[in-house]
């Protein structure tokens, strides 16, 4: 009974990670609207509050940036840095920042919490870096308006990113199945080989997920550039990225901790734990693929 | 067994913790709306909408469309903004969702679009024509504005979010309230509605 509950809980954990994507600007994007589903239950009451906090921080960041520009003083700098960081934390709490994929990916790869933190940081870094690069390329090299290029680059990178996620998911699944069959043949006598197989993955996954430019970072950079504050723009972008890294890492860690706890409950039955772990990892790999396919279908 | 049960409870707790994190929304741009409900001789004639955008989005649009960088938007610039940074909202019902006597009314076009820059903020004004003839009994008209994709957070302005115009021939009352019966964006956010009741005055 206990085993059944564990498996059901893990399946629920994986399946209820809502695949919400898109993140294209409805004012500019040429796409048809995202389908809106009916209410399925009472929405979390704090959701609207989180959005209201973001709006408050957004207004405060704009006001302090203007103040820094007008007074030439560094006094608002500390507040600005803190606001940018908090804004990043809240901003990445939304869908479209790769948390669902990151969590599934981590669950599919083992039990290491350190990998969760590394992946979260790398995703946030690439997500922000691509935004900074886009702004620099469009404003300084092409010297063009940004709204159009932002939409087209977002769309292109989404297509590439989601395709890569599907491929990486397929890779993870193949690896998981291969290791399963190898283990069945050898009875898991070579743990070192398994360990070697797990290296080198997070960077590719972080690049695939994080290559879509973060519109939040783009907007903050543009605002600072419009006030001739290039350095401040980069500084705020950095702290925004840091804030996002915290949230993305936390989501991944929460998923991993859930898996570890559930498996820990079965620790005394080693063989069973291993079988369930393999099952969870294979399911999570399928989920990574499924997310990629769903996102791709929503973008095409 | 007790240990296992406790571990399962922790997992349930984590499940509840992780899922809302996944489901949080992330507005990227923010706008404050003001609605002026306009009446004519016959009854309700439409809604004059004002959207005031956050300074970050405003700065992007100003950078792209205020071609002569004079911090003012002129005719050709406004036309470009309407074409490239507004017209697409027809696919999103202009973020406006109306019910007349409980029946949905789809917003298919708008009139008199204009855009200005004021104090670093971009402002859109436009009219949504919607005629509802008044009678001797009360009619109910409900309107809410939101972005169904939640890319944009639409909130009522703090100062005078709703106004009514040309109402001398009518008896009207209105209130602003969250509708707990409906939710958008995957059932996560309740819309905030203006619920207006109006009828023709006697004599």
Tab-separated table of C-alpha atoms in Angstrom:
chain	number	residue	atom	x	y	z
A	1	UNK	CA	0.000	0.000	0.000
A	2	UNK	CA	2.764	2.368	1.044
A	3	UNK	CA	4.649	1.633	-2.200
A	4	UNK	CA	1.567	2.353	-4.233
A	5	UNK	CA	1.058	5.691	-2.482
A	6	UNK	CA	4.694	6.627	-3.163
A	7	UNK	CA	4.393	5.843	-6.864
A	8	UNK	CA	1.093	7.706	-7.141
A	9	UNK	CA	2.531	10.731	-5.343
A	10	UNK	CA	5.547	10.862	-7.609
A	11	UNK	CA	3.374	10.487	-10.684
A	12	UNK	CA	1.193	13.324	-9.429
A	13	UNK	CA	4.230	15.442	-8.708
A	14	UNK	CA	5.412	14.975	-12.254
A	15	UNK	CA	2.101	15.286	-13.994
A	16	UNK	CA	0.704	18.295	-12.185
A	17	UNK	CA	3.606	20.482	-13.227
A	18	UNK	CA	1.482	22.637	-15.453
A	19	UNK	CA	2.933	22.983	-18.929
A	20	UNK	CA	2.302	26.678	-19.308
A	21	UNK	CA	4.349	28.310	-22.017
A	22	UNK	CA	4.366	30.863	-24.773
A	23	UNK	CA	5.360	34.172	-23.267
A	24	UNK	CA	4.974	36.186	-26.462
A	25	UNK	CA	3.725	39.733	-26.318
A	26	UNK	CA	0.044	39.867	-27.390
A	27	UNK	CA	0.482	43.519	-28.449
A	28	UNK	CA	3.058	42.563	-31.063
A	29	UNK	CA	3.051	38.819	-31.667
A	30	UNK	CA	1.336	37.738	-34.850
A	31	UNK	CA	0.204	34.513	-33.255
A	32	UNK	CA	-3.315	33.454	-32.509
A	33	UNK	CA	-4.300	33.643	-28.870
A	34	UNK	CA	-3.469	31.035	-26.317
A	35	UNK	CA	-6.454	28.892	-25.500
A	36	UNK	CA	-7.979	29.714	-22.146
A	37	UNK	CA	-9.434	26.862	-20.188
A	38	UNK	CA	-12.286	27.041	-17.744
A	39	UNK	CA	-11.788	27.292	-14.015
A	40	UNK	CA	-11.001	23.939	-12.465
A	41	UNK	CA	-11.061	25.012	-8.851
A	42	UNK	CA	-10.393	27.963	-6.611
A	43	UNK	CA	-7.191	29.699	-7.765
A	44	UNK	CA	-4.404	30.221	-5.224
A	45	UNK	CA	-5.250	33.492	-3.467
A	46	UNK	CA	-1.620	34.675	-3.374
A	47	UNK	CA	-1.177	34.584	-7.154
A	48	UNK	CA	-2.748	37.967	-7.762
A	49	UNK	CA	-0.755	39.338	-4.836
A	50	UNK	CA	2.542	38.132	-6.341
A	51	UNK	CA	1.642	39.909	-9.576
A	52	UNK	CA	0.735	43.063	-7.616
A	53	UNK	CA	4.125	42.942	-5.857
A	54	UNK	CA	5.805	42.671	-9.225
A	55	UNK	CA	3.934	45.723	-10.432
A	56	UNK	CA	4.941	47.611	-7.306
A	57	UNK	CA	8.617	46.653	-7.739
A	58	UNK	CA	8.437	47.504	-11.430
A	59	UNK	CA	7.166	51.023	-10.626
A	60	UNK	CA	9.735	51.488	-7.868
A	61	UNK	CA	12.589	50.336	-10.112
A	62	UNK	CA	11.551	52.830	-12.816
A	63	UNK	CA	11.242	55.667	-10.283
A	64	UNK	CA	14.622	55.000	-8.638
A	65	UNK	CA	16.372	54.611	-12.005
A	66	UNK	CA	15.045	58.005	-13.065
A	67	UNK	CA	16.122	59.423	-9.704
A	68	UNK	CA	19.639	58.026	-10.187
A	69	UNK	CA	19.746	59.601	-13.638
A	70	UNK	CA	18.423	62.985	-12.562
A	71	UNK	CA	20.399	63.431	-9.350
A	72	UNK	CA	23.526	61.645	-10.557
A	73	UNK	CA	23.679	60.159	-7.065
A	74	UNK	CA	24.569	56.600	-6.180
A	75	UNK	CA	22.232	56.657	-3.174
A	76	UNK	CA	19.376	54.722	-4.838
A	77	UNK	CA	21.836	52.087	-6.059
A	78	UNK	CA	21.554	49.681	-3.118
A	79	UNK	CA	17.756	49.860	-3.174
A	80	UNK	CA	17.784	49.353	-6.930
A	81	UNK	CA	19.984	46.263	-6.635
A	82	UNK	CA	17.702	44.778	-3.998
A	83	UNK	CA	14.593	45.551	-6.032
A	84	UNK	CA	16.109	44.031	-9.188
A	85	UNK	CA	16.989	40.869	-7.250
A	86	UNK	CA	13.512	40.567	-5.712
A	87	UNK	CA	11.924	41.311	-9.070
A	88	UNK	CA	13.980	38.465	-10.551
A	89	UNK	CA	12.851	36.067	-7.812
A	90	UNK	CA	9.189	36.869	-8.420
A	91	UNK	CA	9.571	37.203	-12.183
A	92	UNK	CA	10.976	33.700	-12.645
A	93	UNK	CA	8.201	32.267	-10.504
A	94	UNK	CA	6.068	32.379	-13.633
A	95	UNK	CA	5.874	29.790	-16.377
A	96	UNK	CA	8.152	30.087	-19.366
A	97	UNK	CA	11.370	30.243	-17.418
A	98	UNK	CA	12.098	26.551	-17.731
A	99	UNK	CA	11.264	25.374	-14.232
A	100	UNK	CA	8.949	22.562	-15.298
A	101	UNK	CA	11.536	21.198	-17.724
A	102	UNK	CA	14.379	21.752	-15.244
A	103	UNK	CA	12.546	19.896	-12.479
A	104	UNK	CA	11.664	16.938	-14.705
A	105	UNK	CA	15.204	16.864	-16.032
A	106	UNK	CA	16.688	16.797	-12.536
A	107	UNK	CA	14.302	14.087	-11.397
A	108	UNK	CA	15.291	12.040	-14.435
A	109	UNK	CA	18.995	12.277	-13.636
A	110	UNK	CA	19.557	11.178	-10.122
A	111	UNK	CA	19.471	12.523	-6.609
A	112	UNK	CA	22.133	15.249	-6.491
A	113	UNK	CA	20.916	18.526	-5.038
A	114	UNK	CA	24.082	20.329	-6.184
A	115	UNK	CA	23.156	19.619	-9.782
A	116	UNK	CA	19.804	21.286	-9.153
A	117	UNK	CA	21.465	24.478	-8.002
A	118	UNK	CA	23.941	24.413	-10.908
A	119	UNK	CA	21.179	23.887	-13.469
A	120	UNK	CA	18.981	26.637	-11.990
A	121	UNK	CA	21.861	29.102	-12.092
A	122	UNK	CA	22.890	28.165	-15.619
A	123	UNK	CA	19.331	28.459	-16.981
A	124	UNK	CA	18.892	31.905	-15.408
A	125	UNK	CA	22.315	32.953	-16.707
A	126	UNK	CA	21.582	31.926	-20.316
A	127	UNK	CA	18.025	33.312	-20.129
A	128	UNK	CA	19.381	36.712	-19.066
A	129	UNK	CA	22.514	36.635	-21.210
A	130	UNK	CA	20.507	36.018	-24.395
A	131	UNK	CA	18.342	39.032	-23.459
A	132	UNK	CA	21.386	41.253	-22.914
A	133	UNK	CA	22.981	40.070	-26.173
A	134	UNK	CA	19.760	40.703	-28.068
A	135	UNK	CA	19.484	44.267	-26.772
A	136	UNK	CA	23.150	44.991	-27.534
A	137	UNK	CA	22.898	43.473	-31.032
A	138	UNK	CA	19.693	45.266	-32.002
A	139	UNK	CA	20.376	48.641	-30.407
A	140	UNK	CA	24.101	49.036	-31.027
A	141	UNK	CA	24.865	46.880	-34.058
A	142	UNK	CA	21.662	46.911	-36.097
A	143	UNK	CA	20.423	50.235	-34.650
A	144	UNK	CA	16.826	49.172	-35.110
A	145	UNK	CA	13.608	49.138	-33.097
A	146	UNK	CA	13.539	46.263	-30.638
A	147	UNK	CA	9.873	45.200	-30.428
A	148	UNK	CA	9.807	43.359	-33.771
A	149	UNK	CA	13.219	41.654	-33.408
A	150	UNK	CA	12.369	40.666	-29.817
A	151	UNK	CA	9.282	38.834	-31.020
A	152	UNK	CA	10.988	37.145	-33.977
A	153	UNK	CA	14.072	36.169	-31.937
A	154	UNK	CA	11.800	34.872	-29.162
A	155	UNK	CA	9.915	32.767	-31.657
A	156	UNK	CA	13.030	31.419	-33.365
A	157	UNK	CA	14.790	30.613	-30.102
A	158	UNK	CA	11.603	29.006	-28.781
A	159	UNK	CA	11.503	26.694	-31.798
A	160	UNK	CA	15.176	25.755	-31.393
A	161	UNK	CA	14.925	25.451	-27.614
A	162	UNK	CA	11.836	23.224	-27.625
A	163	UNK	CA	13.297	21.005	-30.361
A	164	UNK	CA	16.478	20.611	-28.297
A	165	UNK	CA	14.418	19.794	-25.194
A	166	UNK	CA	12.644	17.026	-27.140
A	167	UNK	CA	16.015	15.660	-28.271
A	168	UNK	CA	17.522	15.873	-24.791
A	169	UNK	CA	14.435	14.171	-23.362
A	170	UNK	CA	14.802	11.408	-25.947
A	171	UNK	CA	18.487	11.094	-25.018
A	172	UNK	CA	17.660	10.849	-21.323
A	173	UNK	CA	15.023	8.224	-21.984
A	174	UNK	CA	17.379	6.138	-24.129
A	175	UNK	CA	20.072	6.390	-21.460
A	176	UNK	CA	17.596	5.480	-18.749
A	177	UNK	CA	16.302	2.449	-20.667
A	178	UNK	CA	19.817	1.308	-21.604
A	179	UNK	CA	21.030	1.541	-18.041
A	180	UNK	CA	17.923	-0.320	-16.947
A	181	UNK	CA	18.576	-3.207	-19.309
A	182	UNK	CA	22.302	-3.215	-18.449
A	183	UNK	CA	21.426	-3.345	-14.779
A	184	UNK	CA	19.008	-6.172	-15.434
A	185	UNK	CA	21.824	-8.129	-17.122
A	186	UNK	CA	24.688	-7.251	-14.736
A	187	UNK	CA	22.626	-6.721	-11.613
A	188	UNK	CA	24.122	-3.220	-11.272
A	189	UNK	CA	27.661	-4.347	-10.543
A	190	UNK	CA	29.356	-1.330	-12.123
A	191	UNK	CA	28.209	1.840	-10.378
A	192	UNK	CA	31.190	3.889	-11.651
A	193	UNK	CA	30.002	3.516	-15.212
A	194	UNK	CA	26.589	4.914	-14.336
A	195	UNK	CA	28.218	7.861	-12.635
A	196	UNK	CA	30.289	8.675	-15.686
A	197	UNK	CA	27.203	8.684	-17.855
A	198	UNK	CA	25.581	11.378	-15.784
A	199	UNK	CA	28.263	14.018	-16.374
A	200	UNK	CA	28.088	16.886	-18.869
A	201	UNK	CA	24.327	17.096	-19.209
A	202	UNK	CA	23.240	20.209	-17.264
A	203	UNK	CA	25.094	22.659	-19.505
A	204	UNK	CA	23.341	21.408	-22.656
A	205	UNK	CA	19.980	21.405	-20.909
A	206	UNK	CA	20.519	24.885	-19.450
A	207	UNK	CA	21.499	26.218	-22.872
A	208	UNK	CA	18.454	24.612	-24.498
A	209	UNK	CA	16.064	25.983	-21.894
A	210	UNK	CA	17.719	29.341	-21.259
A	211	UNK	CA	18.416	30.492	-24.812
A	212	UNK	CA	15.023	32.230	-25.091
A	213	UNK	CA	15.660	35.876	-24.177
A	214	UNK	CA	13.967	36.961	-20.944
A	215	UNK	CA	11.579	39.829	-21.780
A	216	UNK	CA	11.954	41.167	-18.236
A	217	UNK	CA	15.703	41.638	-18.682
A	218	UNK	CA	15.188	43.111	-22.177
A	219	UNK	CA	12.781	45.745	-20.837
A	220	UNK	CA	15.001	46.719	-17.893
A	221	UNK	CA	18.039	47.012	-20.188
A	222	UNK	CA	16.133	49.115	-22.727
A	223	UNK	CA	14.816	51.455	-20.074
A	224	UNK	CA	18.327	52.055	-18.706
A	225	UNK	CA	19.697	52.519	-22.223
A	226	UNK	CA	17.003	55.094	-22.973
A	227	UNK	CA	18.396	57.062	-20.008
A	228	UNK	CA	22.012	56.511	-21.149
A	229	UNK	CA	22.716	54.310	-18.128
A	230	UNK	CA	24.400	51.340	-19.816
A	231	UNK	CA	26.345	50.291	-16.699
A	232	UNK	CA	23.300	50.447	-14.470
A	233	UNK	CA	21.333	48.429	-17.037
A	234	UNK	CA	23.939	45.666	-16.942
A	235	UNK	CA	24.084	45.767	-13.137
A	236	UNK	CA	20.306	45.486	-12.783
A	237	UNK	CA	20.217	42.728	-15.405
A	238	UNK	CA	22.829	40.825	-13.376
A	239	UNK	CA	20.823	41.015	-10.131
A	240	UNK	CA	17.605	40.195	-11.935
A	241	UNK	CA	19.308	37.068	-13.306
A	242	UNK	CA	20.563	36.217	-9.810
A	243	UNK	CA	17.017	36.478	-8.460
A	244	UNK	CA	15.692	34.247	-11.228
A	245	UNK	CA	18.446	31.725	-10.482
A	246	UNK	CA	17.210	31.441	-6.894
A	247	UNK	CA	13.652	30.634	-7.972
A	248	UNK	CA	14.563	28.211	-10.754
A	249	UNK	CA	17.024	26.388	-8.482
A	250	UNK	CA	14.416	26.261	-5.691
A	251	UNK	CA	11.844	24.686	-8.019
A	252	UNK	CA	14.355	22.063	-9.172
A	253	UNK	CA	15.493	21.355	-5.613
A	254	UNK	CA	11.905	20.989	-4.386
A	255	UNK	CA	11.288	18.369	-7.083
A	256	UNK	CA	14.515	16.531	-6.226
A	257	UNK	CA	13.835	16.675	-2.504
A	258	UNK	CA	10.380	15.210	-3.094
A	259	UNK	CA	11.903	12.336	-5.036
A	260	UNK	CA	14.633	11.715	-2.458
A	261	UNK	CA	12.199	11.751	0.427
A	262	UNK	CA	9.849	9.337	-1.258
A	263	UNK	CA	12.716	6.971	-2.058
A	264	UNK	CA	14.175	7.425	1.426
A	265	UNK	CA	10.941	6.064	2.831
A	266	UNK	CA	11.651	2.794	1.052
A	267	UNK	CA	15.366	2.661	1.798
A	268	UNK	CA	15.313	-0.681	3.555
A	269	UNK	CA	14.053	-2.399	0.432
A	270	UNK	CA	17.002	-1.684	-1.833
A	271	UNK	CA	15.879	-3.552	-4.915
A	272	UNK	CA	12.424	-2.064	-4.821
A	273	UNK	CA	13.823	1.442	-4.304
A	274	UNK	CA	16.106	0.975	-7.315
A	275	UNK	CA	13.254	-0.221	-9.492
A	276	UNK	CA	11.032	2.687	-8.465
A	277	UNK	CA	13.911	5.135	-8.970
A	278	UNK	CA	14.491	3.810	-12.491
A	279	UNK	CA	10.762	4.084	-13.157
A	280	UNK	CA	10.654	7.668	-11.921
A	281	UNK	CA	13.710	8.593	-13.986
A	282	UNK	CA	12.268	7.072	-17.159
A	283	UNK	CA	8.917	8.801	-16.539
A	284	UNK	CA	10.645	12.131	-15.955
A	285	UNK	CA	12.607	11.702	-19.223
A	286	UNK	CA	9.345	11.110	-21.055
A	287	UNK	CA	8.003	14.212	-19.349
A	288	UNK	CA	10.963	16.310	-20.568
A	289	UNK	CA	10.177	15.114	-24.111
A	290	UNK	CA	6.469	15.746	-23.607
A	291	UNK	CA	7.113	19.299	-22.388
A	292	UNK	CA	9.297	19.949	-25.426
A	293	UNK	CA	6.633	18.600	-27.778
A	294	UNK	CA	3.817	20.508	-26.057
A	295	UNK	CA	5.768	23.757	-26.141
A	296	UNK	CA	6.691	23.158	-29.764
A	297	UNK	CA	3.066	22.468	-30.718
A	298	UNK	CA	1.972	25.644	-28.926
A	299	UNK	CA	4.599	27.718	-30.760
A	300	UNK	CA	4.139	26.345	-34.288
B	1	UNK	CA	5.330	2.304	9.103
B	2	UNK	CA	4.926	5.539	11.038
B	3	UNK	CA	8.152	6.866	9.516
B	4	UNK	CA	6.904	6.065	6.054
B	5	UNK	CA	3.599	7.771	6.656
B	6	UNK	CA	5.488	10.843	7.823
B	7	UNK	CA	7.695	10.747	4.737
B	8	UNK	CA	4.617	10.535	2.522
B	9	UNK	CA	3.122	13.525	4.299
B	10	UNK	CA	6.316	15.481	3.646
B	11	UNK	CA	6.064	14.536	-0.038
B	12	UNK	CA	2.447	15.686	-0.134
B	13	UNK	CA	3.583	18.951	1.414
B	14	UNK	CA	6.286	19.298	-1.211
B	15	UNK	CA	3.804	18.482	-3.919
B	16	UNK	CA	1.640	21.328	-2.725
B	17	UNK	CA	4.715	23.556	-2.506
B	18	UNK	CA	6.127	22.743	-5.930
B	19	UNK	CA	2.925	22.916	-7.917
B	20	UNK	CA	1.994	26.501	-7.082
B	21	UNK	CA	5.578	27.491	-7.967
B	22	UNK	CA	5.067	25.920	-11.361
B	23	UNK	CA	1.729	27.592	-11.772
B	24	UNK	CA	2.729	31.138	-10.836
B	25	UNK	CA	2.180	33.571	-13.604
B	26	UNK	CA	4.603	36.158	-14.761
B	27	UNK	CA	3.251	39.335	-16.184
B	28	UNK	CA	5.947	41.015	-18.229
B	29	UNK	CA	4.149	44.274	-18.676
B	30	UNK	CA	1.744	46.210	-16.553
B	31	UNK	CA	-1.070	48.525	-17.470
B	32	UNK	CA	-3.602	50.525	-15.490
B	33	UNK	CA	-6.989	50.916	-17.089
B	34	UNK	CA	-9.740	53.523	-16.770
B	35	UNK	CA	-13.140	52.865	-18.297
B	36	UNK	CA	-15.612	55.599	-19.160
B	37	UNK	CA	-19.006	54.136	-19.908
B	38	UNK	CA	-20.641	56.414	-22.447
B	39	UNK	CA	-24.388	56.795	-22.928
B	40	UNK	CA	-26.358	58.389	-25.780
B	41	UNK	CA	-30.094	59.149	-26.205
B	42	UNK	CA	-30.975	55.469	-26.607
B	43	UNK	CA	-28.970	53.971	-23.796
B	44	UNK	CA	-25.449	52.618	-23.455
B	45	UNK	CA	-23.307	53.498	-26.471
B	46	UNK	CA	-19.868	52.123	-25.664
B	47	UNK	CA	-16.798	52.198	-23.481
B	48	UNK	CA	-14.028	54.740	-23.765
B	49	UNK	CA	-10.879	52.939	-22.655
B	50	UNK	CA	-7.650	54.431	-21.311
B	51	UNK	CA	-4.597	52.239	-20.752
B	52	UNK	CA	-1.536	53.657	-18.979
B	53	UNK	CA	1.507	51.404	-19.414
B	54	UNK	CA	4.466	50.832	-17.124
B	55	UNK	CA	7.605	52.841	-17.854
B	56	UNK	CA	9.627	49.876	-19.136
B	57	UNK	CA	7.206	48.890	-21.885
B	58	UNK	CA	6.556	52.596	-22.553
B	59	UNK	CA	10.265	53.133	-23.036
B	60	UNK	CA	10.481	50.261	-25.529
B	61	UNK	CA	7.570	51.580	-27.608
B	62	UNK	CA	8.875	55.162	-27.399
B	63	UNK	CA	12.335	53.989	-28.483
B	64	UNK	CA	10.879	52.143	-31.447
B	65	UNK	CA	8.195	54.547	-32.660
B	66	UNK	CA	9.059	58.067	-31.519
B	67	UNK	CA	11.263	58.325	-34.590
B	68	UNK	CA	12.253	61.969	-34.131
B	69	UNK	CA	12.892	61.428	-30.401
B	70	UNK	CA	10.955	64.520	-29.350
B	71	UNK	CA	9.072	62.623	-26.594
B	72	UNK	CA	5.833	63.250	-28.469
B	73	UNK	CA	3.939	60.891	-30.688
B	74	UNK	CA	2.804	62.396	-33.976
B	75	UNK	CA	0.166	61.171	-36.454
B	76	UNK	CA	2.342	58.800	-38.500
B	77	UNK	CA	4.013	57.444	-35.357
B	78	UNK	CA	0.620	56.766	-33.751
B	79	UNK	CA	-0.554	54.984	-36.894
B	80	UNK	CA	2.528	52.758	-36.800
B	81	UNK	CA	1.946	51.997	-33.114
B	82	UNK	CA	-1.680	51.116	-33.823
B	83	UNK	CA	-0.630	48.829	-36.666
B	84	UNK	CA	2.331	47.150	-34.991
B	85	UNK	CA	1.721	47.337	-31.251
B	86	UNK	CA	-2.041	47.327	-30.875
B	87	UNK	CA	-3.983	45.895	-33.864
B	88	UNK	CA	-2.979	42.336	-32.962
B	89	UNK	CA	-5.149	42.620	-29.857
B	90	UNK	CA	-8.177	41.904	-32.055
B	91	UNK	CA	-7.097	38.280	-31.569
B	92	UNK	CA	-7.403	38.796	-27.819
B	93	UNK	CA	-10.765	40.637	-27.898
B	94	UNK	CA	-8.841	43.817	-27.027
B	95	UNK	CA	-8.539	42.331	-23.521
B	96	UNK	CA	-12.186	43.337	-23.035
B	97	UNK	CA	-14.855	40.826	-22.022
B	98	UNK	CA	-18.451	42.003	-21.954
B	99	UNK	CA	-21.692	40.393	-20.862
B	100	UNK	CA	-25.047	41.990	-21.639
B	101	UNK	CA	-27.889	40.563	-19.594
B	102	UNK	CA	-25.682	37.558	-18.876
B	103	UNK	CA	-24.850	36.899	-22.544
B	104	UNK	CA	-21.290	37.373	-23.871
B	105	UNK	CA	-20.688	40.175	-26.358
B	106	UNK	CA	-17.535	39.709	-28.453
B	107	UNK	CA	-15.507	42.847	-29.077
B	108	UNK	CA	-14.665	42.747	-32.772
B	109	UNK	CA	-13.530	46.274	-33.486
B	110	UNK	CA	-12.612	49.523	-31.821
B	111	UNK	CA	-12.651	53.179	-32.901
B	112	UNK	CA	-10.625	56.357	-32.409
B	113	UNK	CA	-7.328	54.810	-31.339
B	114	UNK	CA	-4.776	57.295	-30.100
B	115	UNK	CA	-1.490	57.074	-28.228
B	116	UNK	CA	0.419	59.673	-26.225
B	117	UNK	CA	3.544	59.825	-24.088
B	118	UNK	CA	3.093	61.577	-20.764
B	119	UNK	CA	5.688	61.651	-17.987
B	120	UNK	CA	7.553	58.697	-19.481
B	121	UNK	CA	4.391	56.618	-19.709
B	122	UNK	CA	2.667	55.437	-22.844
B	123	UNK	CA	-1.107	55.908	-22.890
B	124	UNK	CA	-3.552	54.264	-25.308
B	125	UNK	CA	-7.088	55.637	-25.718
B	126	UNK	CA	-9.801	53.964	-27.773
B	127	UNK	CA	-13.541	53.487	-27.936
B	128	UNK	CA	-15.334	50.164	-27.916
B	129	UNK	CA	-18.741	50.707	-29.523
B	130	UNK	CA	-21.440	48.616	-27.853
B	131	UNK	CA	-25.052	49.706	-28.020
B	132	UNK	CA	-27.533	48.527	-25.432
B	133	UNK	CA	-30.933	50.208	-25.594
B	134	UNK	CA	-32.289	51.267	-22.221
B	135	UNK	CA	-35.786	50.256	-21.172
B	136	UNK	CA	-38.046	50.960	-18.212
B	137	UNK	CA	-36.595	47.997	-16.346
B	138	UNK	CA	-32.981	47.551	-15.273
B	139	UNK	CA	-30.513	45.959	-17.664
B	140	UNK	CA	-27.227	44.501	-16.512
B	141	UNK	CA	-23.972	45.214	-18.340
B	142	UNK	CA	-20.739	43.615	-17.141
B	143	UNK	CA	-17.282	44.423	-18.445
B	144	UNK	CA	-13.870	43.199	-17.374
B	145	UNK	CA	-10.451	43.752	-18.899
B	146	UNK	CA	-7.624	41.290	-18.649
B	147	UNK	CA	-4.974	39.629	-20.786
B	148	UNK	CA	-6.006	35.965	-21.092
B	149	UNK	CA	-2.331	35.019	-21.594
B	150	UNK	CA	-1.299	36.965	-18.455
B	151	UNK	CA	1.670	38.414	-20.315
B	152	UNK	CA	0.140	41.754	-19.319
B	153	UNK	CA	-1.207	42.513	-15.870
B	154	UNK	CA	-4.246	44.774	-16.263
B	155	UNK	CA	-5.297	46.563	-13.076
B	156	UNK	CA	-7.778	49.324	-12.477
B	157	UNK	CA	-6.236	52.751	-11.939
B	158	UNK	CA	-6.301	53.862	-8.318
B	159	UNK	CA	-7.855	57.177	-9.192
B	160	UNK	CA	-11.329	57.100	-10.799
B	161	UNK	CA	-11.101	53.713	-12.520
B	162	UNK	CA	-14.680	53.939	-13.788
B	163	UNK	CA	-16.652	56.936	-14.962
B	164	UNK	CA	-20.019	57.347	-16.659
B	165	UNK	CA	-20.941	59.971	-19.232
B	166	UNK	CA	-24.253	61.454	-20.499
B	167	UNK	CA	-26.402	59.680	-17.944
B	168	UNK	CA	-28.978	62.411	-17.251
B	169	UNK	CA	-31.798	60.379	-18.874
B	170	UNK	CA	-30.968	57.169	-17.048
B	171	UNK	CA	-30.951	55.705	-13.604
B	172	UNK	CA	-27.710	53.865	-13.126
B	173	UNK	CA	-25.657	52.120	-10.486
B	174	UNK	CA	-22.363	50.293	-10.739
B	175	UNK	CA	-19.833	48.489	-8.617
B	176	UNK	CA	-16.408	46.914	-9.154
B	177	UNK	CA	-16.040	43.361	-7.888
B	178	UNK	CA	-13.988	40.218	-8.362
B	179	UNK	CA	-15.998	37.423	-9.961
B	180	UNK	CA	-15.267	34.231	-8.014
B	181	UNK	CA	-17.371	32.162	-10.428
B	182	UNK	CA	-14.988	32.643	-13.344
B	183	UNK	CA	-11.261	32.379	-13.798
B	184	UNK	CA	-8.857	32.863	-16.671
B	185	UNK	CA	-5.318	31.739	-17.452
B	186	UNK	CA	-5.799	28.062	-16.731
B	187	UNK	CA	-8.338	28.821	-14.039
B	188	UNK	CA	-5.836	30.707	-11.919
B	189	UNK	CA	-7.021	34.320	-11.818
B	190	UNK	CA	-10.484	35.691	-11.109
B	191	UNK	CA	-11.459	38.612	-13.346
B	192	UNK	CA	-12.382	41.939	-11.761
B	193	UNK	CA	-15.598	43.238	-13.289
B	194	UNK	CA	-17.556	46.439	-13.528
B	195	UNK	CA	-21.185	45.501	-12.982
B	196	UNK	CA	-23.437	48.248	-14.291
B	197	UNK	CA	-27.239	48.368	-14.053
B	198	UNK	CA	-29.217	51.012	-15.889
B	199	UNK	CA	-32.762	51.902	-16.915
B	200	UNK	CA	-34.561	54.846	-18.450
B	201	UNK	CA	-35.773	57.450	-15.971
B	202	UNK	CA	-39.533	57.807	-15.723
B	203	UNK	CA	-41.165	60.916	-17.268
